[in-house]
């Protein structure tokens, strides 16, 4: 090792130390980013009335937002696994800022679609790189770190009903203009993160050079790993389809069934999303202690009986069960990301892109499909149908255990 490398290595932080400051900042930016994304489904009741859109068209808007992330997140993740680009983070949020500005002024269905594509592009850049930052800052507490990062995003999504009730109902579509300021704050924070990220990469390059002579890197992916990856992605898709049905269409169901106003229905949905954010936070530490596979299994199987009966319950019981189900189901959100990253070591961005990006993509496909299904068989029957999706969590039993993952990577 050269004297320069030795000097840099001596100043490097302990790799097992958790950088909480960075985790909280990237979690906050995740909250800001996803609160901007939450503006779009939050605007559905507004757009339905102002533009006369059908459920299928609303599903197409959600599809346009999420499919860009679905396609680009894994691609960006693979590219940055080969060559990380710290300052892509603030550039991505700049795209989001322009998208939300366009959304505030969009006068047609086509312009709404164009605006959400810019927002989707920003999300595609942010999520795999944001997950990498969380991984780099995690130290020895990967479950907790990913939970801090992901709870920011889920909290941002949970703000959608409040955004509708407090901003979009009184101000209408133009109320989205306020989120250009939110995006600007996120860009500023990401400039700071990118600077830390660059410094951290320099330390890791030095450490990698010292290990290169003695460490054998296995780049192949075995058949067992591939099958496990396909299964974990399928479970994520099933969870995403259920969440898509609830976040995009349950407000309409609550308005019809319980006679609620738009504002009341959004507050109803707020309980589901906030509970999900709390579940996301607790899921990671629980997985660190009890195992990732167990938390993934329990989160879906314990949700299933609640999700099946929610559509048939009176209002007070429904909101209680919806809150409990949101907490339980989302407790596996960050856990599935860490599981995939440990399933395929060294592919942090790629796995984040697949587990989070494709999850959004499948939610996008689900939005279109569920919107079409609601138009065909009626909204109540569609809501009843999605309640059975968490039952697919039984397939978790076929995933390799945490001990098997450790053995495969040893």
CSV table of N, CA and C in Angstrom, one decimal, residues 176-301:
chain,number,residue,atom,x,y,z
A,176,UNK,N,-50.5,22.1,-6.7
A,176,UNK,CA,-49.2,21.3,-6.8
A,176,UNK,C,-48.0,22.2,-7.0
A,177,UNK,N,-48.2,23.5,-7.3
A,177,UNK,CA,-47.1,24.4,-7.4
A,177,UNK,C,-46.2,24.5,-6.2
A,178,UNK,N,-46.8,24.3,-5.0
A,178,UNK,CA,-46.1,24.3,-3.7
A,178,UNK,C,-45.0,23.3,-3.7
A,179,UNK,N,-45.2,22.2,-4.4
A,179,UNK,CA,-44.2,21.1,-4.3
A,179,UNK,C,-42.9,21.4,-5.1
A,180,UNK,N,-42.9,22.4,-5.9
A,180,UNK,CA,-41.6,22.8,-6.5
A,180,UNK,C,-40.6,23.3,-5.4
A,181,UNK,N,-41.2,23.9,-4.4
A,181,UNK,CA,-40.3,24.3,-3.3
A,181,UNK,C,-39.8,23.1,-2.5
A,182,UNK,N,-40.7,22.1,-2.3
A,182,UNK,CA,-40.3,20.9,-1.7
A,182,UNK,C,-39.1,20.2,-2.4
A,183,UNK,N,-39.3,20.2,-3.8
A,183,UNK,CA,-38.2,19.6,-4.6
A,183,UNK,C,-36.9,20.4,-4.5
A,184,UNK,N,-37.0,21.7,-4.4
A,184,UNK,CA,-35.8,22.5,-4.3
A,184,UNK,C,-35.0,22.2,-3.0
A,185,UNK,N,-35.8,22.0,-1.9
A,185,UNK,CA,-35.2,21.7,-0.6
A,185,UNK,C,-34.4,20.3,-0.7
A,186,UNK,N,-35.1,19.4,-1.4
A,186,UNK,CA,-34.5,18.1,-1.6
A,186,UNK,C,-33.2,18.1,-2.4
A,187,UNK,N,-33.2,18.9,-3.4
A,187,UNK,CA,-32.0,19.1,-4.3
A,187,UNK,C,-30.9,19.6,-3.4
A,188,UNK,N,-31.1,20.6,-2.6
A,188,UNK,CA,-30.1,21.2,-1.7
A,188,UNK,C,-29.5,20.1,-0.8
A,189,UNK,N,-30.4,19.3,-0.1
A,189,UNK,CA,-29.9,18.3,0.8
A,189,UNK,C,-29.1,17.2,0.1
A,190,UNK,N,-29.5,16.9,-1.2
A,190,UNK,CA,-28.8,15.9,-1.9
A,190,UNK,C,-27.4,16.3,-2.4
A,191,UNK,N,-27.2,17.6,-2.5
A,191,UNK,CA,-25.9,18.1,-2.8
A,191,UNK,C,-24.9,17.8,-1.7
A,192,UNK,N,-25.4,17.9,-0.4
A,192,UNK,CA,-24.6,17.6,0.8
A,192,UNK,C,-24.4,16.1,0.8
A,193,UNK,N,-25.4,15.3,0.5
A,193,UNK,CA,-25.3,13.8,0.5
A,193,UNK,C,-24.3,13.4,-0.5
A,194,UNK,N,-24.4,14.0,-1.7
A,194,UNK,CA,-23.5,13.6,-2.8
A,194,UNK,C,-22.0,13.9,-2.4
A,195,UNK,N,-21.8,15.0,-1.7
A,195,UNK,CA,-20.4,15.3,-1.2
A,195,UNK,C,-19.9,14.2,-0.3
A,196,UNK,N,-20.7,13.8,0.7
A,196,UNK,CA,-20.4,12.7,1.6
A,196,UNK,C,-20.2,11.4,0.8
A,197,UNK,N,-21.1,11.1,-0.1
A,197,UNK,CA,-21.0,9.9,-0.9
A,197,UNK,C,-19.7,9.8,-1.7
A,198,UNK,N,-19.3,10.9,-2.3
A,198,UNK,CA,-18.0,10.9,-3.0
A,198,UNK,C,-16.8,10.6,-2.1
A,199,UNK,N,-16.8,11.2,-0.9
A,199,UNK,CA,-15.7,11.0,0.1
A,199,UNK,C,-15.7,9.5,0.5
A,200,UNK,N,-16.9,9.0,0.8
A,200,UNK,CA,-17.1,7.6,1.2
A,200,UNK,C,-16.6,6.6,0.1
A,201,UNK,N,-16.9,6.9,-1.1
A,201,UNK,CA,-16.4,6.1,-2.2
A,201,UNK,C,-14.9,6.1,-2.3
A,202,UNK,N,-14.2,7.2,-2.0
A,202,UNK,CA,-12.8,7.2,-2.0
A,202,UNK,C,-12.2,6.3,-1.0
A,203,UNK,N,-12.8,6.3,0.2
A,203,UNK,CA,-12.3,5.4,1.3
A,203,UNK,C,-12.5,3.9,0.8
A,204,UNK,N,-13.7,3.6,0.2
A,204,UNK,CA,-14.0,2.3,-0.1
A,204,UNK,C,-13.1,1.8,-1.3
A,205,UNK,N,-12.6,2.7,-2.2
A,205,UNK,CA,-11.7,2.3,-3.2
A,205,UNK,C,-10.4,1.8,-2.6
A,206,UNK,N,-9.9,2.6,-1.6
A,206,UNK,CA,-8.7,2.2,-1.0
A,206,UNK,C,-8.8,0.9,-0.3
A,207,UNK,N,-9.9,0.7,0.4
A,207,UNK,CA,-10.1,-0.6,1.1
A,207,UNK,C,-10.2,-1.7,0.1
A,208,UNK,N,-10.8,-1.5,-1.0
A,208,UNK,CA,-11.0,-2.6,-2.0
A,208,UNK,C,-9.7,-3.0,-2.6
A,209,UNK,N,-8.8,-2.0,-2.8
A,209,UNK,CA,-7.4,-2.4,-3.3
A,209,UNK,C,-6.6,-3.2,-2.3
A,210,UNK,N,-6.8,-3.0,-1.0
A,210,UNK,CA,-6.1,-3.8,0.0
A,210,UNK,C,-6.6,-5.2,0.1
A,211,UNK,N,-7.9,-5.4,-0.3
A,211,UNK,CA,-8.5,-6.7,-0.2
A,211,UNK,C,-8.4,-7.5,-1.5
A,212,UNK,N,-8.0,-6.8,-2.6
A,212,UNK,CA,-8.1,-7.4,-3.9
A,212,UNK,C,-7.2,-8.7,-4.1
A,213,UNK,N,-6.0,-8.6,-3.4
A,213,UNK,CA,-5.1,-9.7,-3.6
A,213,UNK,C,-5.5,-11.0,-2.8
A,214,UNK,N,-6.3,-10.8,-1.8
A,214,UNK,CA,-6.7,-12.0,-1.0
A,214,UNK,C,-8.1,-12.4,-1.1
A,215,UNK,N,-9.0,-11.6,-1.7
A,215,UNK,CA,-10.4,-11.9,-1.8
A,215,UNK,C,-10.8,-12.4,-3.2
A,216,UNK,N,-11.4,-13.5,-3.2
A,216,UNK,CA,-11.9,-14.1,-4.4
A,216,UNK,C,-13.4,-13.7,-4.6
A,217,UNK,N,-13.7,-13.0,-5.8
A,217,UNK,CA,-15.0,-12.6,-6.0
A,217,UNK,C,-15.7,-13.5,-7.0
A,218,UNK,N,-16.8,-14.0,-6.5
A,218,UNK,CA,-17.6,-14.9,-7.3
A,218,UNK,C,-18.8,-14.2,-8.0
A,219,UNK,N,-18.6,-14.0,-9.3
A,219,UNK,CA,-19.6,-13.1,-10.0
A,219,UNK,C,-20.8,-13.9,-10.5
A,220,UNK,N,-20.7,-15.2,-10.5
A,220,UNK,CA,-21.8,-16.0,-11.0
A,220,UNK,C,-23.0,-16.0,-10.0
A,221,UNK,N,-24.2,-16.2,-10.6
A,221,UNK,CA,-25.4,-16.4,-9.8
A,221,UNK,C,-25.9,-17.8,-10.0
A,222,UNK,N,-26.1,-18.5,-8.9
A,222,UNK,CA,-26.5,-19.9,-9.0
A,222,UNK,C,-28.0,-20.0,-9.3
A,223,UNK,N,-28.4,-21.2,-9.7
A,223,UNK,CA,-29.8,-21.5,-10.0
A,223,UNK,C,-30.7,-21.2,-8.8
A,224,UNK,N,-30.2,-21.7,-7.6
A,224,UNK,CA,-31.0,-21.5,-6.4
A,224,UNK,C,-31.2,-20.0,-6.1
A,225,UNK,N,-30.2,-19.2,-6.3
A,225,UNK,CA,-30.3,-17.7,-6.0
A,225,UNK,C,-31.3,-17.1,-7.0
A,226,UNK,N,-31.2,-17.5,-8.3
A,226,UNK,CA,-32.1,-17.0,-9.3
A,226,UNK,C,-33.6,-17.3,-8.9
A,227,UNK,N,-33.8,-18.6,-8.5
A,227,UNK,CA,-35.2,-19.0,-8.2
A,227,UNK,C,-35.7,-18.2,-6.9
A,228,UNK,N,-34.8,-18.0,-6.0
A,228,UNK,CA,-35.2,-17.2,-4.8
A,228,UNK,C,-35.5,-15.8,-5.1
A,229,UNK,N,-34.7,-15.2,-6.0
A,229,UNK,CA,-34.9,-13.9,-6.5
A,229,UNK,C,-36.2,-13.7,-7.2
A,230,UNK,N,-36.6,-14.6,-8.0
A,230,UNK,CA,-37.8,-14.6,-8.7
A,230,UNK,C,-39.0,-14.7,-7.7
A,231,UNK,N,-38.9,-15.5,-6.7
A,231,UNK,CA,-39.9,-15.7,-5.7
A,231,UNK,C,-40.1,-14.4,-4.9
A,232,UNK,N,-39.0,-13.8,-4.5
A,232,UNK,CA,-39.1,-12.6,-3.6
A,232,UNK,C,-39.7,-11.5,-4.4
A,233,UNK,N,-39.4,-11.4,-5.7
A,233,UNK,CA,-40.0,-10.3,-6.6
A,233,UNK,C,-41.4,-10.6,-6.8
A,234,UNK,N,-41.9,-11.8,-6.9
A,234,UNK,CA,-43.3,-12.1,-7.1
A,234,UNK,C,-44.1,-11.7,-5.8
A,235,UNK,N,-43.5,-12.0,-4.6
A,235,UNK,CA,-44.1,-11.6,-3.4
A,235,UNK,C,-44.2,-10.1,-3.3
A,236,UNK,N,-43.2,-9.4,-3.7
A,236,UNK,CA,-43.2,-7.9,-3.7
A,236,UNK,C,-44.3,-7.4,-4.7
A,237,UNK,N,-44.5,-8.1,-5.8
A,237,UNK,CA,-45.5,-7.7,-6.8
A,237,UNK,C,-46.9,-7.8,-6.2
A,238,UNK,N,-47.1,-9.0,-5.5
A,238,UNK,CA,-48.4,-9.2,-4.9
A,238,UNK,C,-48.7,-8.1,-3.9
A,239,UNK,N,-47.8,-7.8,-3.0
A,239,UNK,CA,-47.9,-6.7,-2.1
A,239,UNK,C,-48.2,-5.4,-2.7
A,240,UNK,N,-47.5,-5.1,-3.8
A,240,UNK,CA,-47.7,-3.9,-4.6
A,240,UNK,C,-49.0,-3.8,-5.2
A,241,UNK,N,-49.6,-4.9,-5.7
A,241,UNK,CA,-50.9,-4.8,-6.3
A,241,UNK,C,-52.0,-4.5,-5.3
A,242,UNK,N,-51.8,-5.1,-4.1
A,242,UNK,CA,-52.8,-4.8,-3.1
A,242,UNK,C,-52.7,-3.3,-2.7
A,243,UNK,N,-51.5,-2.8,-2.4
A,243,UNK,CA,-51.3,-1.4,-2.0
A,243,UNK,C,-51.8,-0.5,-3.1
A,244,UNK,N,-51.5,-0.8,-4.4
A,244,UNK,CA,-52.0,0.0,-5.5
A,244,UNK,C,-53.5,0.1,-5.5
A,245,UNK,N,-54.2,-1.0,-5.3
A,245,UNK,CA,-55.7,-1.0,-5.2
A,245,UNK,C,-56.2,-0.1,-4.1
A,246,UNK,N,-55.5,-0.2,-3.0
A,246,UNK,CA,-56.0,0.6,-1.8
A,246,UNK,C,-55.7,2.1,-2.0
A,247,UNK,N,-54.5,2.4,-2.4
A,247,UNK,CA,-54.1,3.8,-2.5
A,247,UNK,C,-54.7,4.6,-3.6
A,248,UNK,N,-55.0,3.9,-4.7
A,248,UNK,CA,-55.5,4.6,-5.9
A,248,UNK,C,-57.0,4.6,-6.0
A,249,UNK,N,-57.7,3.6,-5.4
A,249,UNK,CA,-59.1,3.4,-5.6
A,249,UNK,C,-60.0,3.3,-4.3
A,250,UNK,N,-59.3,3.0,-3.2
A,250,UNK,CA,-60.1,2.8,-2.0
A,250,UNK,C,-60.9,4.1,-1.6
A,251,UNK,N,-60.3,5.3,-1.8
A,251,UNK,CA,-61.0,6.5,-1.5
A,251,UNK,C,-62.4,6.6,-2.2
A,252,UNK,N,-62.4,6.1,-3.5
A,252,UNK,CA,-63.7,6.1,-4.2
A,252,UNK,C,-64.7,5.1,-3.6
A,253,UNK,N,-64.2,4.0,-3.2
A,253,UNK,CA,-65.0,3.0,-2.5
A,253,UNK,C,-65.6,3.5,-1.2
A,254,UNK,N,-64.7,4.2,-0.4
A,254,UNK,CA,-65.2,4.8,0.9
A,254,UNK,C,-66.2,5.8,0.7
A,255,UNK,N,-66.1,6.6,-0.4
A,255,UNK,CA,-67.1,7.7,-0.7
A,255,UNK,C,-68.4,7.1,-1.0
A,256,UNK,N,-68.4,6.0,-1.9
A,256,UNK,CA,-69.6,5.3,-2.3
A,256,UNK,C,-70.3,4.6,-1.1
A,257,UNK,N,-69.5,3.8,-0.4
A,257,UNK,CA,-70.1,2.9,0.7
A,257,UNK,C,-70.5,3.6,1.9
A,258,UNK,N,-69.7,4.6,2.3
A,258,UNK,CA,-69.9,5.3,3.6
A,258,UNK,C,-70.5,6.7,3.5
A,259,UNK,N,-70.6,7.2,2.3
A,259,UNK,CA,-71.1,8.5,2.0
A,259,UNK,C,-70.2,9.6,2.5
A,260,UNK,N,-68.9,9.4,2.4
A,260,UNK,CA,-67.9,10.3,2.8
A,260,UNK,C,-67.7,11.4,1.8
A,261,UNK,N,-67.1,12.6,2.2
A,261,UNK,CA,-66.7,13.6,1.3
A,261,UNK,C,-65.3,13.2,0.8
A,262,UNK,N,-64.7,13.9,-0.2
A,262,UNK,CA,-63.4,13.6,-0.7
A,262,UNK,C,-62.4,13.8,0.5
A,263,UNK,N,-62.5,14.9,1.2
A,263,UNK,CA,-61.6,15.2,2.3
A,263,UNK,C,-61.7,14.1,3.4
A,264,UNK,N,-62.9,13.6,3.7
A,264,UNK,CA,-63.1,12.6,4.7
A,264,UNK,C,-62.5,11.2,4.3
A,265,UNK,N,-62.7,10.9,3.0
A,265,UNK,CA,-62.2,9.7,2.4
A,265,UNK,C,-60.6,9.7,2.4
A,266,UNK,N,-60.0,10.8,2.1
A,266,UNK,CA,-58.6,10.9,2.1
A,266,UNK,C,-58.0,10.7,3.6
A,267,UNK,N,-58.7,11.3,4.6
A,267,UNK,CA,-58.2,11.1,5.9
A,267,UNK,C,-58.4,9.6,6.3
A,268,UNK,N,-59.4,8.9,5.8
A,268,UNK,CA,-59.6,7.5,6.0
A,268,UNK,C,-58.4,6.7,5.5
A,269,UNK,N,-58.0,7.1,4.3
A,269,UNK,CA,-56.8,6.4,3.7
A,269,UNK,C,-55.5,6.8,4.4
A,270,UNK,N,-55.4,8.0,4.9
A,270,UNK,CA,-54.3,8.4,5.7
A,270,UNK,C,-53.9,7.5,6.8
A,271,UNK,N,-54.9,6.9,7.5
A,271,UNK,CA,-54.7,6.0,8.6
A,271,UNK,C,-53.9,4.8,8.1
A,272,UNK,N,-54.3,4.3,6.9
A,272,UNK,CA,-53.7,3.1,6.3
A,272,UNK,C,-52.2,3.4,6.0
A,273,UNK,N,-51.9,4.5,5.4
A,273,UNK,CA,-50.6,4.8,5.0
A,273,UNK,C,-49.6,5.2,6.1
A,274,UNK,N,-50.2,5.9,7.1
A,274,UNK,CA,-49.3,6.2,8.3
A,274,UNK,C,-49.0,5.0,9.1
A,275,UNK,N,-49.9,4.1,9.2
A,275,UNK,CA,-49.7,2.8,9.9
A,275,UNK,C,-48.6,2.0,9.1
A,276,UNK,N,-48.7,2.1,7.8
A,276,UNK,CA,-47.7,1.4,7.0
A,276,UNK,C,-46.3,2.0,7.2
A,277,UNK,N,-46.2,3.3,7.3
A,277,UNK,CA,-44.9,3.9,7.6
A,277,UNK,C,-44.3,3.5,8.9
A,278,UNK,N,-45.2,3.4,10.0
A,278,UNK,CA,-44.7,2.9,11.2
A,278,UNK,C,-44.3,1.4,11.1
A,279,UNK,N,-45.0,0.6,10.3
A,279,UNK,CA,-44.7,-0.8,10.1
A,279,UNK,C,-43.3,-0.9,9.4
A,280,UNK,N,-43.1,0.0,8.4
A,280,UNK,CA,-41.8,-0.1,7.7
A,280,UNK,C,-40.6,0.2,8.7
A,281,UNK,N,-40.8,1.1,9.6
A,281,UNK,CA,-39.7,1.4,10.5
A,281,UNK,C,-39.4,0.3,11.5
A,282,UNK,N,-40.5,-0.4,12.0
A,282,UNK,CA,-40.2,-1.5,12.9
A,282,UNK,C,-39.8,-2.8,12.3
A,283,UNK,N,-40.1,-2.9,11.0
A,283,UNK,CA,-39.8,-4.2,10.3
A,283,UNK,C,-38.3,-4.5,10.3
A,284,UNK,N,-37.5,-3.5,9.9
A,284,UNK,CA,-36.1,-3.7,9.8
A,284,UNK,C,-35.4,-4.2,11.1
A,285,UNK,N,-35.6,-3.4,12.2
A,285,UNK,CA,-35.0,-3.9,13.5
A,285,UNK,C,-35.5,-5.3,13.9
A,286,UNK,N,-36.8,-5.6,13.6
A,286,UNK,CA,-37.3,-6.9,14.0
A,286,UNK,C,-36.6,-8.0,13.1
A,287,UNK,N,-36.4,-7.7,11.8
A,287,UNK,CA,-35.7,-8.6,11.0
A,287,UNK,C,-34.3,-8.8,11.4
A,288,UNK,N,-33.6,-7.8,11.9
A,288,UNK,CA,-32.2,-7.9,12.4
A,288,UNK,C,-32.2,-8.9,13.6
A,289,UNK,N,-33.3,-8.9,14.3
A,289,UNK,CA,-33.3,-9.8,15.5
A,289,UNK,C,-33.8,-11.2,15.3
A,290,UNK,N,-35.0,-11.2,14.5
A,290,UNK,CA,-35.7,-12.5,14.4
A,290,UNK,C,-35.5,-13.2,13.0
A,291,UNK,N,-34.9,-12.5,12.0
A,291,UNK,CA,-34.7,-13.0,10.7
A,291,UNK,C,-35.6,-12.4,9.7
A,292,UNK,N,-35.1,-12.2,8.5
A,292,UNK,CA,-35.8,-11.6,7.4
A,292,UNK,C,-37.0,-12.4,6.9
A,293,UNK,N,-36.7,-13.7,6.7
A,293,UNK,CA,-37.7,-14.6,6.1
A,293,UNK,C,-39.0,-14.6,7.0
A,294,UNK,N,-38.8,-14.7,8.3
A,294,UNK,CA,-39.9,-14.8,9.2
A,294,UNK,C,-40.8,-13.5,9.1
A,295,UNK,N,-40.1,-12.3,9.1
A,295,UNK,CA,-40.9,-11.1,9.0
A,295,UNK,C,-41.7,-11.0,7.7
A,296,UNK,N,-41.0,-11.4,6.6
A,296,UNK,CA,-41.7,-11.3,5.3
A,296,UNK,C,-43.0,-12.2,5.3
A,297,UNK,N,-42.8,-13.4,5.8
A,297,UNK,CA,-43.9,-14.4,5.9
A,297,UNK,C,-45.0,-13.9,6.8
A,298,UNK,N,-44.7,-13.4,8.0
A,298,UNK,CA,-45.7,-13.0,8.9
A,298,UNK,C,-46.5,-11.7,8.4
A,299,UNK,N,-45.7,-10.8,7.8
A,299,UNK,CA,-46.3,-9.6,7.3
A,299,UNK,C,-47.5,-9.8,6.3
A,300,UNK,N,-47.3,-10.8,5.5
A,300,UNK,CA,-48.4,-11.0,4.5
A,300,UNK,C,-49.5,-12.0,5.0
A,301,UNK,N,-49.1,-13.0,5.7
A,301,UNK,CA,-50.1,-14.0,6.1
A,301,UNK,C,-51.0,-13.4,7.2
